[in-house]
Amino acid sequence: MVKDKEWEDRVKRMLKAELTRRGVTYSQLVGKLADIGVHDTEPNIRNKISRGKFTAVFLLQCLEAIRASSLQLRD
């Protein structure tokens, strides 16, 4: 059985990989999120992603902000 920590690590890696693929830094992500009406600070975003504890809503907001049309589910 997969533990919550493993799921958190997996979703964290997936989001970080998408940011890396598009060359988007955390600082740039803050601006891109603001462009779609999501206001947060760079330290908060960095911590959320680092912990891997964020909502599906936040994940979708990030993907929308970086204009991702798909998400790779396997490493």
mmCIF file with all atom_site columns, C-alpha atoms in Angstrom:
data_model
loop_
_atom_site.group_PDB
_atom_site.id
_atom_site.type_symbol
_atom_site.label_atom_id
_atom_site.label_alt_id
_atom_site.label_comp_id
_atom_site.label_asym_id
_atom_site.label_entity_id
_atom_site.label_seq_id
_atom_site.pdbx_PDB_ins_code
_atom_site.Cartn_x
_atom_site.Cartn_y
_atom_site.Cartn_z
_atom_site.occupancy
_atom_site.B_iso_or_equiv
_atom_site.pdbx_formal_charge
_atom_site.auth_seq_id
_atom_site.auth_comp_id
_atom_site.auth_asym_id
_atom_site.auth_atom_id
_atom_site.pdbx_PDB_model_num
ATOM 1  C CA . MET A 1 1  ? 0.000  0.000  0.000   1.00 0.00 ? 1  MET A CA 1
ATOM 2  C CA . VAL A 1 2  ? 1.301  3.429  -0.951  1.00 0.00 ? 2  VAL A CA 1
ATOM 3  C CA . LYS A 1 3  ? 1.669  5.811  1.975   1.00 0.00 ? 3  LYS A CA 1
ATOM 4  C CA . ASP A 1 4  ? 0.589  9.464  1.902   1.00 0.00 ? 4  ASP A CA 1
ATOM 5  C CA . LYS A 1 5  ? 4.220  10.633 2.013   1.00 0.00 ? 5  LYS A CA 1
ATOM 6  C CA . GLU A 1 6  ? 4.931  8.681  -1.171  1.00 0.00 ? 6  GLU A CA 1
ATOM 7  C CA . TRP A 1 7  ? 1.959  10.331 -2.908  1.00 0.00 ? 7  TRP A CA 1
ATOM 8  C CA . GLU A 1 8  ? 3.129  13.747 -1.707  1.00 0.00 ? 8  GLU A CA 1
ATOM 9  C CA . ASP A 1 9  ? 6.630  13.091 -3.019  1.00 0.00 ? 9  ASP A CA 1
ATOM 10 C CA . ARG A 1 10 ? 5.237  11.933 -6.341  1.00 0.00 ? 10 ARG A CA 1
ATOM 11 C CA . VAL A 1 11 ? 3.012  14.967 -6.902  1.00 0.00 ? 11 VAL A CA 1
ATOM 12 C CA . LYS A 1 12 ? 5.835  17.281 -5.821  1.00 0.00 ? 12 LYS A CA 1
ATOM 13 C CA . ARG A 1 13 ? 8.186  15.694 -8.373  1.00 0.00 ? 13 ARG A CA 1
ATOM 14 C CA . MET A 1 14 ? 5.535  15.936 -11.090 1.00 0.00 ? 14 MET A CA 1
ATOM 15 C CA . LEU A 1 15 ? 4.937  19.663 -10.542 1.00 0.00 ? 15 LEU A CA 1
ATOM 16 C CA . LYS A 1 16 ? 8.638  20.451 -10.230 1.00 0.00 ? 16 LYS A CA 1
ATOM 17 C CA . ALA A 1 17 ? 9.309  18.517 -13.450 1.00 0.00 ? 17 ALA A CA 1
ATOM 18 C CA . GLU A 1 18 ? 6.678  20.537 -15.316 1.00 0.00 ? 18 GLU A CA 1
ATOM 19 C CA . LEU A 1 19 ? 8.173  23.783 -14.039 1.00 0.00 ? 19 LEU A CA 1
ATOM 20 C CA . THR A 1 20 ? 11.646 22.639 -15.084 1.00 0.00 ? 20 THR A CA 1
ATOM 21 C CA . ARG A 1 21 ? 10.467 21.506 -18.538 1.00 0.00 ? 21 ARG A CA 1
ATOM 22 C CA . ARG A 1 22 ? 9.114  24.985 -19.154 1.00 0.00 ? 22 ARG A CA 1
ATOM 23 C CA . GLY A 1 23 ? 12.046 26.777 -17.512 1.00 0.00 ? 23 GLY A CA 1
ATOM 24 C CA . VAL A 1 24 ? 9.762  28.459 -14.951 1.00 0.00 ? 24 VAL A CA 1
ATOM 25 C CA . THR A 1 25 ? 11.303 29.556 -11.657 1.00 0.00 ? 25 THR A CA 1
ATOM 26 C CA . TYR A 1 26 ? 9.321  29.973 -8.444  1.00 0.00 ? 26 TYR A CA 1
ATOM 27 C CA . SER A 1 27 ? 9.601  33.733 -8.842  1.00 0.00 ? 27 SER A CA 1
ATOM 28 C CA . GLN A 1 28 ? 8.154  33.517 -12.341 1.00 0.00 ? 28 GLN A CA 1
ATOM 29 C CA . LEU A 1 29 ? 5.430  31.171 -11.122 1.00 0.00 ? 29 LEU A CA 1
ATOM 30 C CA . VAL A 1 30 ? 4.333  33.806 -8.598  1.00 0.00 ? 30 VAL A CA 1
ATOM 31 C CA . GLY A 1 31 ? 3.849  36.270 -11.448 1.00 0.00 ? 31 GLY A CA 1
ATOM 32 C CA . LYS A 1 32 ? 2.095  33.749 -13.679 1.00 0.00 ? 32 LYS A CA 1
ATOM 33 C CA . LEU A 1 33 ? -0.263 32.782 -10.867 1.00 0.00 ? 33 LEU A CA 1
ATOM 34 C CA . ALA A 1 34 ? -0.998 36.465 -10.215 1.00 0.00 ? 34 ALA A CA 1
ATOM 35 C CA . ASP A 1 35 ? -1.862 36.831 -13.906 1.00 0.00 ? 35 ASP A CA 1
ATOM 36 C CA . ILE A 1 36 ? -4.701 34.317 -13.417 1.00 0.00 ? 36 ILE A CA 1
ATOM 37 C CA . GLY A 1 37 ? -5.845 35.895 -10.149 1.00 0.00 ? 37 GLY A CA 1
ATOM 38 C CA . VAL A 1 38 ? -4.006 33.676 -7.661  1.00 0.00 ? 38 VAL A CA 1
ATOM 39 C CA . HIS A 1 39 ? -1.986 35.793 -5.247  1.00 0.00 ? 39 HIS A CA 1
ATOM 40 C CA . ASP A 1 40 ? 0.638  34.201 -3.047  1.00 0.00 ? 40 ASP A CA 1
ATOM 41 C CA . THR A 1 41 ? 4.232  34.854 -2.065  1.00 0.00 ? 41 THR A CA 1
ATOM 42 C CA . GLU A 1 42 ? 7.289  33.096 -3.393  1.00 0.00 ? 42 GLU A CA 1
ATOM 43 C CA . PRO A 1 43 ? 8.216  31.638 0.031   1.00 0.00 ? 43 PRO A CA 1
ATOM 44 C CA . ASN A 1 44 ? 4.691  30.221 0.459   1.00 0.00 ? 44 ASN A CA 1
ATOM 45 C CA . ILE A 1 45 ? 4.727  28.657 -2.996  1.00 0.00 ? 45 ILE A CA 1
ATOM 46 C CA . ARG A 1 46 ? 8.230  27.294 -2.497  1.00 0.00 ? 46 ARG A CA 1
ATOM 47 C CA . ASN A 1 47 ? 7.175  25.735 0.833   1.00 0.00 ? 47 ASN A CA 1
ATOM 48 C CA . LYS A 1 48 ? 3.964  24.226 -0.550  1.00 0.00 ? 48 LYS A CA 1
ATOM 49 C CA . ILE A 1 49 ? 5.792  22.584 -3.402  1.00 0.00 ? 49 ILE A CA 1
ATOM 50 C CA . SER A 1 50 ? 8.728  21.532 -1.230  1.00 0.00 ? 50 SER A CA 1
ATOM 51 C CA . ARG A 1 51 ? 6.429  19.778 1.243   1.00 0.00 ? 51 ARG A CA 1
ATOM 52 C CA . GLY A 1 52 ? 4.296  18.251 -1.496  1.00 0.00 ? 52 GLY A CA 1
ATOM 53 C CA . LYS A 1 53 ? 1.245  19.159 0.572   1.00 0.00 ? 53 LYS A CA 1
ATOM 54 C CA . PHE A 1 54 ? -0.998 21.205 -1.652  1.00 0.00 ? 54 PHE A CA 1
ATOM 55 C CA . THR A 1 55 ? -4.504 20.896 -2.961  1.00 0.00 ? 55 THR A CA 1
ATOM 56 C CA . ALA A 1 56 ? -5.558 19.662 -6.360  1.00 0.00 ? 56 ALA A CA 1
ATOM 57 C CA . VAL A 1 57 ? -6.824 23.205 -6.919  1.00 0.00 ? 57 VAL A CA 1
ATOM 58 C CA . PHE A 1 58 ? -3.303 24.604 -6.389  1.00 0.00 ? 58 PHE A CA 1
ATOM 59 C CA . LEU A 1 59 ? -1.861 21.989 -8.759  1.00 0.00 ? 59 LEU A CA 1
ATOM 60 C CA . LEU A 1 60 ? -4.375 22.918 -11.461 1.00 0.00 ? 60 LEU A CA 1
ATOM 61 C CA . GLN A 1 61 ? -3.762 26.629 -10.888 1.00 0.00 ? 61 GLN A CA 1
ATOM 62 C CA . CYS A 1 62 ? -0.021 26.102 -11.372 1.00 0.00 ? 62 CYS A CA 1
ATOM 63 C CA . LEU A 1 63 ? -0.545 24.018 -14.494 1.00 0.00 ? 63 LEU A CA 1
ATOM 64 C CA . GLU A 1 64 ? -2.914 26.616 -15.920 1.00 0.00 ? 64 GLU A CA 1
ATOM 65 C CA . ALA A 1 65 ? -0.501 29.437 -15.043 1.00 0.00 ? 65 ALA A CA 1
ATOM 66 C CA . ILE A 1 66 ? 2.378  27.759 -16.895 1.00 0.00 ? 66 ILE A CA 1
ATOM 67 C CA . ARG A 1 67 ? 0.039  26.840 -19.745 1.00 0.00 ? 67 ARG A CA 1
ATOM 68 C CA . ALA A 1 68 ? 0.538  23.101 -19.406 1.00 0.00 ? 68 ALA A CA 1
ATOM 69 C CA . SER A 1 69 ? -1.941 21.129 -21.457 1.00 0.00 ? 69 SER A CA 1
ATOM 70 C CA . SER A 1 70 ? -0.991 17.752 -20.040 1.00 0.00 ? 70 SER A CA 1
ATOM 71 C CA . LEU A 1 71 ? 0.778  16.212 -17.074 1.00 0.00 ? 71 LEU A CA 1
ATOM 72 C CA . GLN A 1 72 ? 3.153  13.259 -17.237 1.00 0.00 ? 72 GLN A CA 1
ATOM 73 C CA . LEU A 1 73 ? 2.055  10.755 -14.590 1.00 0.00 ? 73 LEU A CA 1
ATOM 74 C CA . ARG A 1 74 ? 4.983  8.358  -14.849 1.00 0.00 ? 74 ARG A CA 1
ATOM 75 C CA . ASP A 1 75 ? 8.673  9.107  -14.285 1.00 0.00 ? 75 ASP A CA 1
#
